[in-house]
Short mmCIF file of C-alpha atoms in Angstrom, two decimals:
data_model
loop_
_atom_site.label_atom_id
_atom_site.label_comp_id
_atom_site.label_asym_id
_atom_site.label_seq_id
_atom_site.Cartn_x
_atom_site.Cartn_y
_atom_site.Cartn_z
CA MET A 1 118.28 59.43 -77.14
CA SER A 2 115.75 62.20 -76.89
CA THR A 3 112.47 62.01 -75.18
CA GLU A 4 109.84 61.75 -77.84
CA THR A 5 106.59 61.79 -75.88
CA LEU A 6 105.52 62.78 -72.32
CA ASN A 7 102.93 60.24 -71.16
CA GLY A 8 99.97 60.49 -68.82
CA VAL A 9 99.92 64.24 -68.52
CA SER A 10 97.63 67.10 -68.52
CA VAL A 11 98.33 69.72 -71.16
CA THR A 12 97.27 73.41 -70.75
CA THR A 13 95.66 74.34 -74.06
CA ARG A 14 96.62 77.96 -73.95
CA ALA A 15 100.20 78.31 -75.25
CA ASN A 16 102.88 80.34 -73.62
CA VAL A 17 104.19 82.82 -76.24
CA TYR A 18 107.38 84.76 -75.50
CA PHE A 19 109.36 87.19 -77.54
CA ASP A 20 106.66 87.85 -80.13
CA GLY A 21 106.46 84.13 -80.77
CA ARG A 22 110.05 83.29 -81.14
CA CYS A 23 109.51 81.01 -78.33
CA VAL A 24 106.11 79.05 -77.93
CA SER A 25 105.57 76.32 -75.25
CA HIS A 26 102.71 74.41 -73.76
CA THR A 27 102.68 73.50 -70.04
CA VAL A 28 102.22 69.84 -69.15
CA ALA A 29 101.41 68.51 -65.56
CA PHE A 30 102.09 65.07 -64.29
CA ALA A 31 99.79 63.15 -61.91
CA ASP A 32 102.20 64.00 -59.03
CA GLY A 33 101.80 67.66 -59.79
CA THR A 34 105.28 68.07 -61.39
CA LYS A 35 105.13 70.61 -64.28
CA LYS A 36 107.23 70.79 -67.27
CA SER A 37 106.96 72.68 -70.58
CA VAL A 38 107.43 71.58 -74.14
CA GLY A 39 108.36 74.08 -76.53
CA VAL A 40 110.23 75.50 -79.49
CA ILE A 41 112.56 78.38 -80.00
CA LEU A 42 112.77 79.74 -83.71
CA PRO A 43 115.82 81.37 -85.03
CA ALA A 44 116.62 84.03 -82.71
CA THR A 45 119.01 85.28 -79.98
CA LEU A 46 117.12 85.58 -76.74
CA THR A 47 117.75 86.03 -73.02
CA PHE A 48 115.74 83.99 -70.55
CA ASN A 49 115.48 84.58 -66.71
CA THR A 50 114.78 81.67 -64.41
CA GLY A 51 112.93 81.61 -61.11
CA ALA A 52 113.35 77.97 -60.23
CA PRO A 53 116.33 76.03 -61.57
CA GLU A 54 115.78 74.64 -64.98
CA VAL A 55 117.01 71.63 -67.12
CA MET A 56 116.65 72.19 -70.75
CA GLU A 57 116.46 69.06 -72.73
CA CYS A 58 116.75 69.26 -76.53
CA VAL A 59 114.46 66.84 -78.29
CA ALA A 60 115.08 67.97 -82.00
CA GLY A 61 117.48 70.70 -83.58
CA SER A 62 120.02 72.40 -81.62
CA CYS A 63 121.10 75.71 -79.86
CA GLU A 64 124.01 77.49 -78.51
CA TYR A 65 123.67 78.77 -74.93
CA LYS A 66 125.68 80.88 -72.61
CA LEU A 67 124.97 80.87 -68.83
CA ALA A 68 125.07 84.04 -66.74
CA GLY A 69 128.60 84.61 -65.67
CA SER A 70 130.09 82.44 -68.43
CA GLY A 71 131.96 83.85 -71.43
CA GLU A 72 131.47 80.67 -73.28
CA TRP A 73 128.78 79.60 -75.88
CA LEU A 74 128.10 75.83 -75.75
CA LYS A 75 126.17 73.82 -78.17
CA SER A 76 123.20 71.53 -77.21
CA SER A 77 121.60 69.17 -79.66
CA ALA A 78 118.95 66.54 -79.65
CA GLY A 79 119.38 64.19 -76.61
CA GLN A 80 121.51 66.69 -74.70
CA LYS A 81 120.60 68.75 -71.68
CA PHE A 82 121.89 71.69 -69.85
CA SER A 83 121.20 73.10 -66.41
CA VAL A 84 120.54 76.49 -65.45
CA PRO A 85 120.61 77.75 -61.77
CA GLY A 86 117.64 79.36 -60.17
CA ASN A 87 117.27 83.26 -60.12
CA SER A 88 119.74 83.41 -62.91
CA SER A 89 119.68 83.71 -66.65
CA PHE A 90 121.11 82.42 -69.96
CA GLU A 91 121.36 83.52 -73.49
CA ILE A 92 120.42 81.16 -76.33
CA ARG A 93 120.92 81.49 -79.92
CA VAL A 94 119.14 79.31 -82.41
CA ALA A 95 119.92 79.03 -86.18
CA GLU A 96 117.38 76.33 -86.89
CA ALA A 97 114.35 75.47 -84.62
CA TYR A 98 115.34 74.19 -81.05
CA HIS A 99 112.68 71.81 -79.68
CA TYR A 100 112.98 71.28 -75.92
CA ILE A 101 111.52 70.05 -72.70
CA CYS A 102 111.95 72.39 -69.74
CA HIS A 103 112.24 70.54 -66.44
CA PHE A 104 111.84 72.78 -63.43
CA GLY A 105 113.25 72.35 -60.03
CA MET B 1 83.39 77.76 -71.73
CA SER B 2 86.74 76.86 -73.22
CA THR B 3 88.74 73.72 -72.60
CA GLU B 4 91.57 74.69 -70.36
CA THR B 5 93.40 71.26 -70.22
CA LEU B 6 93.45 67.88 -71.95
CA ASN B 7 93.95 65.21 -69.54
CA GLY B 8 95.38 61.70 -69.65
CA VAL B 9 97.30 62.30 -72.83
CA SER B 10 100.63 61.74 -74.22
CA VAL B 11 102.38 64.80 -75.73
CA THR B 12 104.73 64.62 -78.76
CA THR B 13 107.65 66.79 -77.59
CA ARG B 14 108.60 67.99 -81.02
CA ALA B 15 106.57 70.92 -82.02
CA ASN B 16 104.83 71.32 -85.43
CA VAL B 17 105.90 74.58 -86.92
CA TYR B 18 104.10 76.10 -89.86
CA PHE B 19 104.40 79.26 -91.81
CA ASP B 20 107.85 80.33 -90.46
CA GLY B 21 106.46 79.90 -86.91
CA ARG B 22 103.19 81.82 -87.31
CA CYS B 23 101.53 78.70 -86.29
CA VAL B 24 103.06 76.22 -83.65
CA SER B 25 101.33 73.29 -82.33
CA HIS B 26 102.02 70.15 -80.22
CA THR B 27 100.37 66.82 -80.97
CA VAL B 28 98.54 64.99 -78.24
CA ALA B 29 97.34 61.42 -78.17
CA PHE B 30 94.55 59.95 -75.86
CA ALA B 31 94.58 56.44 -74.57
CA ASP B 32 92.09 55.29 -77.29
CA GLY B 33 94.45 56.52 -79.89
CA THR B 34 92.56 59.71 -80.76
CA LYS B 35 94.86 62.60 -81.74
CA LYS B 36 94.39 66.23 -81.36
CA SER B 37 96.70 69.19 -81.47
CA VAL B 38 97.00 72.25 -79.34
CA GLY B 39 98.57 75.25 -80.74
CA VAL B 40 98.54 78.99 -81.39
CA ILE B 41 98.35 81.18 -84.49
CA LEU B 42 100.19 84.45 -84.09
CA PRO B 43 99.13 87.57 -86.10
CA ALA B 44 98.96 86.54 -89.87
CA THR B 45 96.60 85.65 -92.49
CA LEU B 46 97.08 82.05 -93.50
CA THR B 47 95.61 79.33 -95.64
CA PHE B 48 95.43 75.86 -94.22
CA ASN B 49 94.44 72.72 -96.12
CA THR B 50 92.79 69.78 -94.43
CA GLY B 51 93.15 66.13 -94.97
CA ALA B 52 90.61 64.72 -92.46
CA PRO B 53 87.78 66.97 -91.34
CA GLU B 54 88.80 69.20 -88.55
CA VAL B 55 86.94 71.14 -85.73
CA MET B 56 88.85 74.07 -84.42
CA GLU B 57 87.99 75.03 -80.90
CA CYS B 58 89.32 78.39 -79.70
CA VAL B 59 90.55 78.41 -76.22
CA ALA B 60 91.85 81.94 -75.99
CA GLY B 61 91.97 84.88 -78.20
CA SER B 62 90.02 84.98 -81.43
CA CYS B 63 90.24 84.81 -85.21
CA GLU B 64 88.38 85.46 -88.33
CA TYR B 65 88.09 82.44 -90.66
CA LYS B 66 86.64 81.81 -94.28
CA LEU B 67 85.83 78.36 -95.50
CA ALA B 68 86.64 77.38 -99.20
CA GLY B 69 83.83 78.36 -101.32
CA SER B 70 82.46 80.87 -98.86
CA GLY B 71 82.77 84.64 -99.32
CA GLU B 72 82.07 85.32 -95.70
CA TRP B 73 84.65 85.98 -92.87
CA LEU B 74 83.22 84.81 -89.68
CA LYS B 75 84.68 85.35 -86.12
CA SER B 76 85.52 82.59 -83.61
CA SER B 77 86.46 83.42 -80.05
CA ALA B 78 87.32 81.50 -76.85
CA GLY B 79 84.76 78.92 -76.31
CA GLN B 80 83.60 78.66 -79.86
CA LYS B 81 84.27 76.17 -82.58
CA PHE B 82 84.07 75.88 -86.23
CA SER B 83 84.15 72.80 -88.58
CA VAL B 84 86.15 72.35 -91.73
CA PRO B 85 85.42 69.56 -94.19
CA GLY B 86 88.02 67.00 -95.17
CA ASN B 87 90.10 67.62 -98.34
CA SER B 88 89.27 71.29 -98.20
CA SER B 89 90.75 74.46 -96.93
CA PHE B 90 90.21 77.44 -94.85
CA GLU B 91 91.79 81.09 -94.60
CA ILE B 92 92.28 82.38 -91.13
CA ARG B 93 93.29 85.84 -89.98
CA VAL B 94 94.52 86.58 -86.65
CA ALA B 95 94.98 90.06 -85.07
CA GLU B 96 95.97 88.82 -81.62
CA ALA B 97 96.99 85.39 -80.71
CA TYR B 98 94.47 82.56 -81.51
CA HIS B 99 94.95 79.70 -79.17
CA TYR B 100 93.04 76.53 -80.30
CA ILE B 101 92.62 72.82 -80.07
CA CYS B 102 92.34 70.99 -83.36
CA HIS B 103 90.00 67.93 -83.25
CA PHE B 104 90.45 65.75 -86.18
CA GLY B 105 87.82 63.36 -87.79
#
């Protein structure tokens, strides 16, 4: 089951816009200081670099992703997650909109 | 001064995507049930229709807008707001990203 809302949070009103708008997210902060982002990737094939480790949780739509060092494209759909190590990268290809929560750390 | 965060809210994780992604927003709900959206419009000229009256608050970037029945394009920049009547429309043109909070009602 996918996470429909994040509750009790502060939202940064200014969006994060990446790749000419193919990826748009908003940052949310929890009372304990934890930050996540909620975003959408529109049809594109993109490469993202990580600082901290990330867990990408799909809340609607789907994507295919390939972690650095892997030759394999894997699918992730609503309700599914995948983990990306820190200081690494992943490729993602989206044929329909991929709506996600990015969990850091 | 523009509103940098919305606090104590629930965020709907699935984004609202309009005009092939030229406008992307996320819906936020306050404890009292009030809903707003935080979003960004990327370079484009778009026409939006309103149901409820809306107040568009710019939090970063700028736009020009023209209300239905007006011949005049007006500029709105960070920290500024404009009001749109219900059951009406407005045109908006954006040369850089226009980050906004949409207040309903």
